[in-house]
PDB file of C-alpha atoms in Angstrom:
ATOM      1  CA  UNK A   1      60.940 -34.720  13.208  1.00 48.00           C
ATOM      2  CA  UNK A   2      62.988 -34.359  10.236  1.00 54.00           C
ATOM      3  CA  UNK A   3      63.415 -31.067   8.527  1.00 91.00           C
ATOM      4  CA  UNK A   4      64.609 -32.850   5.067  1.00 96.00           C
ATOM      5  CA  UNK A   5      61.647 -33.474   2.648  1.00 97.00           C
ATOM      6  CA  UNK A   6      61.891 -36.585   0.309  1.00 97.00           C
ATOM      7  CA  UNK A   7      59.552 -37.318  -2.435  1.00 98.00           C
ATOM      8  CA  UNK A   8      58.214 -39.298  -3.448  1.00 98.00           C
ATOM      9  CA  UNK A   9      58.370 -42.079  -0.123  1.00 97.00           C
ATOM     10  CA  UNK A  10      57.694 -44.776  -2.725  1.00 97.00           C
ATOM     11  CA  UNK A  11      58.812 -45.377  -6.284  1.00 97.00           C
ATOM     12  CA  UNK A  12      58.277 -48.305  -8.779  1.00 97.00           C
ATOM     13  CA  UNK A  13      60.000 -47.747 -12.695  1.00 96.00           C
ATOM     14  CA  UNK A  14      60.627 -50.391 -14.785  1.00 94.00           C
ATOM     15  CA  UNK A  15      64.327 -50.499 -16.279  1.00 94.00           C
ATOM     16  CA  UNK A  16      63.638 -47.749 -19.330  1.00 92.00           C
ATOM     17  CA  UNK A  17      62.110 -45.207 -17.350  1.00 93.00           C
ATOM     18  CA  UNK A  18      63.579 -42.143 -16.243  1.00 96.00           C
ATOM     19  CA  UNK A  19      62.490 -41.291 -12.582  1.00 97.00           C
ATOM     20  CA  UNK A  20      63.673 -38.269 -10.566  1.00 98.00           C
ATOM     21  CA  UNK A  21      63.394 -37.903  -6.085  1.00 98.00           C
ATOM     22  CA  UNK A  22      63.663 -34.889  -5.069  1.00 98.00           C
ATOM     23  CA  UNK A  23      64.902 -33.719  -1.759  1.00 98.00           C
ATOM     24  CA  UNK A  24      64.084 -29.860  -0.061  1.00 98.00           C
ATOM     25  CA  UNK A  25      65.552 -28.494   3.092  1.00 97.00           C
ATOM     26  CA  UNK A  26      65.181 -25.211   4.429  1.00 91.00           C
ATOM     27  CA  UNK A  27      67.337 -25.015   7.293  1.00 92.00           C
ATOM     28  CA  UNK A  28      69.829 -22.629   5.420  1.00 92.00           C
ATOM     29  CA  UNK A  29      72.235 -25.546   5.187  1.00 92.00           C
ATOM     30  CA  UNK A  30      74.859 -25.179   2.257  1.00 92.00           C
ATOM     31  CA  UNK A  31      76.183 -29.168   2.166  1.00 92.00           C
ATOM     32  CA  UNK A  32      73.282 -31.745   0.681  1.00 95.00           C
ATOM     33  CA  UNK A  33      74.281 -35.146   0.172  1.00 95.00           C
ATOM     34  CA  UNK A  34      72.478 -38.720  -0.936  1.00 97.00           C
ATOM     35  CA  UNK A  35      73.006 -42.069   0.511  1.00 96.00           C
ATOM     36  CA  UNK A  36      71.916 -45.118  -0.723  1.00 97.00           C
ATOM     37  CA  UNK A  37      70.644 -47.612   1.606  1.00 97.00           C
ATOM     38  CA  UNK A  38      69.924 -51.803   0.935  1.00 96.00           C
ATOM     39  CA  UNK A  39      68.108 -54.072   3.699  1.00 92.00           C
ATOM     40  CA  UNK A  40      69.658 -54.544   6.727  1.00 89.00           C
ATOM     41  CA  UNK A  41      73.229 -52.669   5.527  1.00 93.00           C
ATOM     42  CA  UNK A  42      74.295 -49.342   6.845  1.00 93.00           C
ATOM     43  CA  UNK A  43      73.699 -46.089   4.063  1.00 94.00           C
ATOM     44  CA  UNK A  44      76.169 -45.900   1.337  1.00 94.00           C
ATOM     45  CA  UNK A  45      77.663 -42.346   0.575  1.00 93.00           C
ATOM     46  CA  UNK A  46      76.548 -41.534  -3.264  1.00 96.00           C
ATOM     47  CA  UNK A  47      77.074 -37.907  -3.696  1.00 95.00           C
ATOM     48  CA  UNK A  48      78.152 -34.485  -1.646  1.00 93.00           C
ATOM     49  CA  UNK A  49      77.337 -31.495  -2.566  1.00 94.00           C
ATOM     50  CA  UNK A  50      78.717 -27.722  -1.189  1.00 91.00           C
ATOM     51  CA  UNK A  51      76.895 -24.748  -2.349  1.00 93.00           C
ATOM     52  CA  UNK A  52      75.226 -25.992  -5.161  1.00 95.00           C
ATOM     53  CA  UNK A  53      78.552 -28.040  -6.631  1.00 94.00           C
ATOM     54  CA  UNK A  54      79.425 -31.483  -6.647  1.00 94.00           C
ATOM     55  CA  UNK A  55      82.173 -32.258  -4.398  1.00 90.00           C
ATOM     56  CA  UNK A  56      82.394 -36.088  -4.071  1.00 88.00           C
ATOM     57  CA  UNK A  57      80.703 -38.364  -6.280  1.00 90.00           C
ATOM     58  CA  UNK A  58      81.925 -42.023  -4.695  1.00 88.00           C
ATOM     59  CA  UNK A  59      82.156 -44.085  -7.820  1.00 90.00           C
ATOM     60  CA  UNK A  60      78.482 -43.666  -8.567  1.00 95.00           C
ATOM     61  CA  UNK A  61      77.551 -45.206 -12.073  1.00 96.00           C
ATOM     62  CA  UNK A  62      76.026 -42.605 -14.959  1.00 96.00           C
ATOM     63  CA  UNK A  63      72.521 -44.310 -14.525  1.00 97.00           C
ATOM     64  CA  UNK A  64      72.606 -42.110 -11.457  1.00 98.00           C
ATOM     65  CA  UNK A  65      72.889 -38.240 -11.745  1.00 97.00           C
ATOM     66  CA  UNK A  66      72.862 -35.698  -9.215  1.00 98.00           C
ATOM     67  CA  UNK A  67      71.765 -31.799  -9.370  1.00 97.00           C
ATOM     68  CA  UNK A  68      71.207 -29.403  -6.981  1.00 97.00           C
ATOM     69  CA  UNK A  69      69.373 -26.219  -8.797  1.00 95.00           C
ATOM     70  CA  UNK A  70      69.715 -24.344  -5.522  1.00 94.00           C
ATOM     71  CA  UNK A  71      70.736 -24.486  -2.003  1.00 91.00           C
ATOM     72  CA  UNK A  72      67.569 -26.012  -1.066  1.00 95.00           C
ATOM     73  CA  UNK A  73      67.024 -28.720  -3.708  1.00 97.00           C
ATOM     74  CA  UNK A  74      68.506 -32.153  -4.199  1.00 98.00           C
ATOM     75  CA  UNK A  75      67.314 -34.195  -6.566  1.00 98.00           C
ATOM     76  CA  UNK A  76      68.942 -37.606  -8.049  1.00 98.00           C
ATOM     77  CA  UNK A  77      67.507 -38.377 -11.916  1.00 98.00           C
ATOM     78  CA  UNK A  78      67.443 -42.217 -12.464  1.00 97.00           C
ATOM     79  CA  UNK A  79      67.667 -43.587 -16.254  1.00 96.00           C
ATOM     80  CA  UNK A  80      68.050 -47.043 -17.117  1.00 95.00           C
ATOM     81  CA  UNK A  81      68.007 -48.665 -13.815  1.00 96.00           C
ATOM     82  CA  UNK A  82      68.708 -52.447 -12.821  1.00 96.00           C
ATOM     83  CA  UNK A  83      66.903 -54.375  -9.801  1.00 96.00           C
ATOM     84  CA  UNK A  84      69.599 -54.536  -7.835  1.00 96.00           C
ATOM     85  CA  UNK A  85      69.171 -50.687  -7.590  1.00 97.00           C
ATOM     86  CA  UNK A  86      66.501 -51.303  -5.530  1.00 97.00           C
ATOM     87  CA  UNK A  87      67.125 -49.598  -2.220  1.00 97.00           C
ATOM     88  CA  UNK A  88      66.396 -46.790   0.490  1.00 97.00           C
ATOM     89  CA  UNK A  89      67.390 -43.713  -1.088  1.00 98.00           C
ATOM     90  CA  UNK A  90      68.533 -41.382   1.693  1.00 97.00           C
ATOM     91  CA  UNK A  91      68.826 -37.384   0.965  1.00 97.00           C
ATOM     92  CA  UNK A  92      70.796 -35.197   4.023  1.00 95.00           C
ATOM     93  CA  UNK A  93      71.664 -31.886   4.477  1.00 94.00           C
ATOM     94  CA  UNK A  94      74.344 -30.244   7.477  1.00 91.00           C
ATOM     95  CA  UNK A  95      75.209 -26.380   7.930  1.00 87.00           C
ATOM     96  CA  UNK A  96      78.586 -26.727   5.659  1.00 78.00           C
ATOM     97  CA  UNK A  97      81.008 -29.480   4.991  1.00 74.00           C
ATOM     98  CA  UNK A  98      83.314 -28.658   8.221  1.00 71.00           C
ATOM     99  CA  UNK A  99      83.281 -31.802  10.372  1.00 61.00           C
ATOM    100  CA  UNK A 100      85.356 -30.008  12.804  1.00 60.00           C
ATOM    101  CA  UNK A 101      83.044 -27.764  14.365  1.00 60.00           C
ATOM    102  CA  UNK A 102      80.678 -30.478  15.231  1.00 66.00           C
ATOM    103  CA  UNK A 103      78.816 -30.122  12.196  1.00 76.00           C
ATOM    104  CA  UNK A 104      75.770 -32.679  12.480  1.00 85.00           C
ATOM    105  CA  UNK A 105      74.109 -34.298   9.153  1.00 89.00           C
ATOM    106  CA  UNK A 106      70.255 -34.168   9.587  1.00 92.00           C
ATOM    107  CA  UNK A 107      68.708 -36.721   7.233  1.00 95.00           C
ATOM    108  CA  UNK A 108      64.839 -37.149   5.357  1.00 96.00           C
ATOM    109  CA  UNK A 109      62.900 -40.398   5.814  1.00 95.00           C
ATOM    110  CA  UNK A 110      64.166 -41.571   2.600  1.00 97.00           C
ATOM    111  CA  UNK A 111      62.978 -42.698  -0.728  1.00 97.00           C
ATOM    112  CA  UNK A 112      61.639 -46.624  -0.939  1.00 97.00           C
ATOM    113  CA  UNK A 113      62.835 -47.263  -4.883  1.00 97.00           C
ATOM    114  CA  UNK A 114      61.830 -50.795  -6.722  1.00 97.00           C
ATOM    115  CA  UNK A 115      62.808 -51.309  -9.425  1.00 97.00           C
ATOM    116  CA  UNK A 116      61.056 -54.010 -11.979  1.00 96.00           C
TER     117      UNK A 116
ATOM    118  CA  UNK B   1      83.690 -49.965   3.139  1.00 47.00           C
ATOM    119  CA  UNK B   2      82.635 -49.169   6.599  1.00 50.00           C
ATOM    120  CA  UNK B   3      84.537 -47.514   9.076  1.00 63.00           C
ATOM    121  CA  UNK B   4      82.838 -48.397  12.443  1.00 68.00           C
ATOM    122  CA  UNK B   5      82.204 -52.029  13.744  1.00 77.00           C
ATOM    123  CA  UNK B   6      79.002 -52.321  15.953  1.00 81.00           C
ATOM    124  CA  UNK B   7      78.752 -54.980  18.252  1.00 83.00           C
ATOM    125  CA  UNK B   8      76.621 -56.718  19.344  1.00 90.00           C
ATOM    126  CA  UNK B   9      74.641 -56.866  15.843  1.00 91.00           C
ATOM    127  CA  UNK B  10      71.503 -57.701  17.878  1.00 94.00           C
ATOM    128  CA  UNK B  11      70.554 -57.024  21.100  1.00 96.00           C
ATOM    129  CA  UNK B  12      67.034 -57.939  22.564  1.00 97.00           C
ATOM    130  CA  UNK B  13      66.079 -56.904  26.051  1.00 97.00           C
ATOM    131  CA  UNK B  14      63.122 -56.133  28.287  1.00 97.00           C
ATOM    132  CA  UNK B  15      61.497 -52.875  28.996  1.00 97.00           C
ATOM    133  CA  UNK B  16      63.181 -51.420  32.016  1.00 97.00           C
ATOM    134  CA  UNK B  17      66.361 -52.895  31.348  1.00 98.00           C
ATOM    135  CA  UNK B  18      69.580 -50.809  30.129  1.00 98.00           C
ATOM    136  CA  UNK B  19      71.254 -51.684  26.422  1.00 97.00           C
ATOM    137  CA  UNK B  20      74.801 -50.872  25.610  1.00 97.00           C
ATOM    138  CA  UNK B  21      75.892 -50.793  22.168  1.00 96.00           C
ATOM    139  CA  UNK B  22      79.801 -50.260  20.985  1.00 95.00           C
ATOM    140  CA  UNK B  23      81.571 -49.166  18.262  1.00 93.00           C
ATOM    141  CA  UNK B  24      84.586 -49.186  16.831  1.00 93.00           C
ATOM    142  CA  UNK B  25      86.400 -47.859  14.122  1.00 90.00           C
ATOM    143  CA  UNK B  26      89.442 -47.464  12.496  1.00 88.00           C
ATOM    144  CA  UNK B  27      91.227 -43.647  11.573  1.00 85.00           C
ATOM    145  CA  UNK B  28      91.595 -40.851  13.102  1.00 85.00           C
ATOM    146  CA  UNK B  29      88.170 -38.526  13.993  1.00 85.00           C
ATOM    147  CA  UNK B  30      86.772 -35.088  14.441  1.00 84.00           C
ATOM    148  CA  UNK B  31      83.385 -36.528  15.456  1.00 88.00           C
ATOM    149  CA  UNK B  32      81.390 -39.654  16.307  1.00 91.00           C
ATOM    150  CA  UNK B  33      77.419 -39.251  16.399  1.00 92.00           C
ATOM    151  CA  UNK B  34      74.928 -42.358  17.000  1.00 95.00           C
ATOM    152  CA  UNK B  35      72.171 -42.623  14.913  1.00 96.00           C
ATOM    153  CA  UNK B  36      68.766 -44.876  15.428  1.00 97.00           C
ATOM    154  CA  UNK B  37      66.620 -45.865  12.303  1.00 97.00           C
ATOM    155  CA  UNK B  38      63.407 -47.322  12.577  1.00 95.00           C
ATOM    156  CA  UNK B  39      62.391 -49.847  10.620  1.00 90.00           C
ATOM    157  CA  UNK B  40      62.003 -48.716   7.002  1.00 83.00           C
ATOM    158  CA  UNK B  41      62.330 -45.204   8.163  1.00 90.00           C
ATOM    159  CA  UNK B  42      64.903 -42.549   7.840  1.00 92.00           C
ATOM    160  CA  UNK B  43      67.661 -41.770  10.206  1.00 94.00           C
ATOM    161  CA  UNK B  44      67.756 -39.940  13.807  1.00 94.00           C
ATOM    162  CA  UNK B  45      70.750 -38.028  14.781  1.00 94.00           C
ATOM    163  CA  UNK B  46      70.522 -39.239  18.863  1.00 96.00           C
ATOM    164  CA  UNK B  47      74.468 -37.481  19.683  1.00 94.00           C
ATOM    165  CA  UNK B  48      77.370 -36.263  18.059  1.00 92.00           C
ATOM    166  CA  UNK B  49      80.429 -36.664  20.421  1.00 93.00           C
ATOM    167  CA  UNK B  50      83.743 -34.462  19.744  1.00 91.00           C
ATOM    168  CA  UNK B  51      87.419 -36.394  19.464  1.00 90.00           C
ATOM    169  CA  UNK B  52      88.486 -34.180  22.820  1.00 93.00           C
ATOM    170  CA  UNK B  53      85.187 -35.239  24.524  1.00 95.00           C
ATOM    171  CA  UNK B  54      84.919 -38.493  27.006  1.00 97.00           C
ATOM    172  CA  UNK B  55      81.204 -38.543  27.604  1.00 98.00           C
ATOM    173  CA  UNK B  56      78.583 -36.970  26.445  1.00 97.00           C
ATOM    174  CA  UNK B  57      74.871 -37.603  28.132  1.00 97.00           C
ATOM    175  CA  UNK B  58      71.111 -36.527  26.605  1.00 96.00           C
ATOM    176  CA  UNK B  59      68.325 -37.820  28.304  1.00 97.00           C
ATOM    177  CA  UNK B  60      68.591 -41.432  28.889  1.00 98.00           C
ATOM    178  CA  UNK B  61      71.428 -41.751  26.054  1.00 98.00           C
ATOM    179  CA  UNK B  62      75.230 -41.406  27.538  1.00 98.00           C
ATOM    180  CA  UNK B  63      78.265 -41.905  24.975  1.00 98.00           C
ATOM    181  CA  UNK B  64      81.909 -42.344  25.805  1.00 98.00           C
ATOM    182  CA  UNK B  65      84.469 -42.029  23.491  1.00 97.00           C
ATOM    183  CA  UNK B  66      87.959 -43.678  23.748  1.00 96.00           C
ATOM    184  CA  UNK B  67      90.058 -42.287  20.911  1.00 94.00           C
ATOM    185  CA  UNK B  68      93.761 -44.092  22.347  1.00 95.00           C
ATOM    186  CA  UNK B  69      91.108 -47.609  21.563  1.00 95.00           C
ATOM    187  CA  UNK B  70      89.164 -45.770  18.895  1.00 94.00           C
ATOM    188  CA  UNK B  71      86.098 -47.394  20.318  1.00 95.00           C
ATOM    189  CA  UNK B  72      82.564 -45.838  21.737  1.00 96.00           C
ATOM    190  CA  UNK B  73      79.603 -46.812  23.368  1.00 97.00           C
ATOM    191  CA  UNK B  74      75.952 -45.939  23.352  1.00 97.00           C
ATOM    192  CA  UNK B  75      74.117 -46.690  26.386  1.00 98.00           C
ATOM    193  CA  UNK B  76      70.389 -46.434  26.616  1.00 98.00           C
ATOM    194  CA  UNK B  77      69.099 -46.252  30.460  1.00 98.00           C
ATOM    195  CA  UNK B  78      65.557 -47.583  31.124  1.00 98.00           C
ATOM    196  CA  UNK B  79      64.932 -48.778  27.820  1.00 98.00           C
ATOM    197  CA  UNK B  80      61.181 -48.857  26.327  1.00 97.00           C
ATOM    198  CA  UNK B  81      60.165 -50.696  23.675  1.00 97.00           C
ATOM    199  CA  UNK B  82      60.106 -47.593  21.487  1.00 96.00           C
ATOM    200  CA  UNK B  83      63.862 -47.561  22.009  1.00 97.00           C
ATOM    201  CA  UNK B  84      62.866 -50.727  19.453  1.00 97.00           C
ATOM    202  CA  UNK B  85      65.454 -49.864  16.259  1.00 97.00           C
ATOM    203  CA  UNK B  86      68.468 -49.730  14.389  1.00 97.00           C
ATOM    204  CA  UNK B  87      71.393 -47.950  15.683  1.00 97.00           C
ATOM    205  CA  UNK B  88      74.166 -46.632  13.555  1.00 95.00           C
ATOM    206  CA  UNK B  89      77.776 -44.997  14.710  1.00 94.00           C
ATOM    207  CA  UNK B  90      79.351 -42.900  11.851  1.00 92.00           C
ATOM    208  CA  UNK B  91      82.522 -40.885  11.701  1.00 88.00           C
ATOM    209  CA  UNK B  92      84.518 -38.995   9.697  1.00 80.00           C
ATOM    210  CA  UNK B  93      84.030 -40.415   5.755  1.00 73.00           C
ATOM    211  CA  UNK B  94      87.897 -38.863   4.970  1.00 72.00           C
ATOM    212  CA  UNK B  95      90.247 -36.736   7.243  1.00 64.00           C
ATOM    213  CA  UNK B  96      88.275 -33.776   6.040  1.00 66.00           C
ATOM    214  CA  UNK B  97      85.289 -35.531   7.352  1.00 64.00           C
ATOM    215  CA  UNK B  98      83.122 -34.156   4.489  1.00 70.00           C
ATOM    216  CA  UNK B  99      80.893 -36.589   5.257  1.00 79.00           C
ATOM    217  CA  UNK B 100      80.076 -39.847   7.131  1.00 84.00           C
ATOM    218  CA  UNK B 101      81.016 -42.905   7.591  1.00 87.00           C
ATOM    219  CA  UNK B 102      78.473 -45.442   8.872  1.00 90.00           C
ATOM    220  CA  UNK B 103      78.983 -48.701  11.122  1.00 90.00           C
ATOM    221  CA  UNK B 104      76.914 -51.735  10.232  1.00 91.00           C
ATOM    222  CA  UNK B 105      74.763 -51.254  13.160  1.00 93.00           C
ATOM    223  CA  UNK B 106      73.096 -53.065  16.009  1.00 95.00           C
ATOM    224  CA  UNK B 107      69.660 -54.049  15.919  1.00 96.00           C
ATOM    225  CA  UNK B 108      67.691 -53.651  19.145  1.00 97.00           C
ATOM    226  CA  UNK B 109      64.450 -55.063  20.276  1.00 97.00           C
ATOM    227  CA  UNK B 110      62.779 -54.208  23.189  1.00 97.00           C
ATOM    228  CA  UNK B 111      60.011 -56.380  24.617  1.00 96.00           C
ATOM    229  CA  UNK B 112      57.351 -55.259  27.049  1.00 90.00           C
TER     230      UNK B 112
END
């Protein structure tokens, strides 16, 4: 079982509305991240983030921002989104950013996002 | 754009039988891990396999690793049809490997 919390597992906005997920881990780990995920595709990076600060934001558009309030929060805020947004939204967490020491990336069940 | 290739990109077989997945990919590593996703549902970390490791085994799972053909496979032993899912390699994102990378998968079905 997953030790990443996601909520909310389903979300419907219409195009105006600003929505936020959230994501809480408590495994002490200091690297979050959020992948986005469409049908039958593999996730999409989004955003990294490394105790508390944003480290890699992969071309993300504004509509989509990030924050991390602490080193076990994630949340994404969502303003003025289009249907083709409409995706898995998956949040992850791993001890630190070092690859190297075999640093695995535990991920939540995701966030089902539709929007109308 | 993806890094890893998975092949096949769907795989059905029956309970009992074994299923082999590859995946290949295309830079340099630190790590390779297999994931499985069930439909609509988040993803499992199954194995994460170091770049100076050949094989790696957990329960019914064994990975190889061939960096010289930067290739791996993920073989599942005895398969049940819980094994039913989406698997996923994923490597290094960027030579840091800040974060990962993720194949397009192989969809498996098992069928009792």
């Amino acid at each position: 079982d997953t030790e990443v919390t996601q909520t909310p597992k389903h979300l419907v906005m219409g195009m105006t509305n600003k929505k936020s997920l959230k994501c809480e881990q408590h495994m002490g780990h200091r690297a979050m991240y959020w992948y986005k995920q469409k049908a039958k595709k593999p996730p999409e990076l989004m955003f990294v983030y490394s105790y508390e600060k944003l480290s890699i934001n992969e071309s993300v558009p504004s509509r989509f921002s990030p924050e991390c309030p602490n080193s076990s929060l994630l949340n994404l805020h969502l303003h003025a989104l289009q249907p083709e947004d409409s995706a898995l939204y998956l949040c992850a967490s791993s001890h630190t950013l070092d690859r190297g020491a075999g640093n695995t990336i535990y991920f939540g069940e995701g966030s089902w996002l539709t929007v109308v | 754009s993806q890094q890893g290739e998975e092949d096949p990109q769907a795989l059905s077989i029956q309970e009992g039988e074994n299923a082999t997945m590859n995946c290949s990919y295309k830079t340099s590593i630190n790590n390779l891990q297999w994931y499985r996703q069930n439909s609509g549902r988040g993803l499992v970390h199954l194995i994460l396999i170091r770049s100076n490791e050949r094989e790696k085994h957990s329960g019914r799972l064994r990975v190889t690793l061939d960096t010289s053909k930067k290739s791996s496979s993920l073989l599942i032993t005895a398969s049940r049809a819980a094994d039913t899912a989406s698997y996923f390699c994923a490597t290094d994102w960027n030579q840091a490997g800040t974060a990962l990378i993720f194949g397009k998968g192989t969809t498996l079905s098992v069928s009792s």
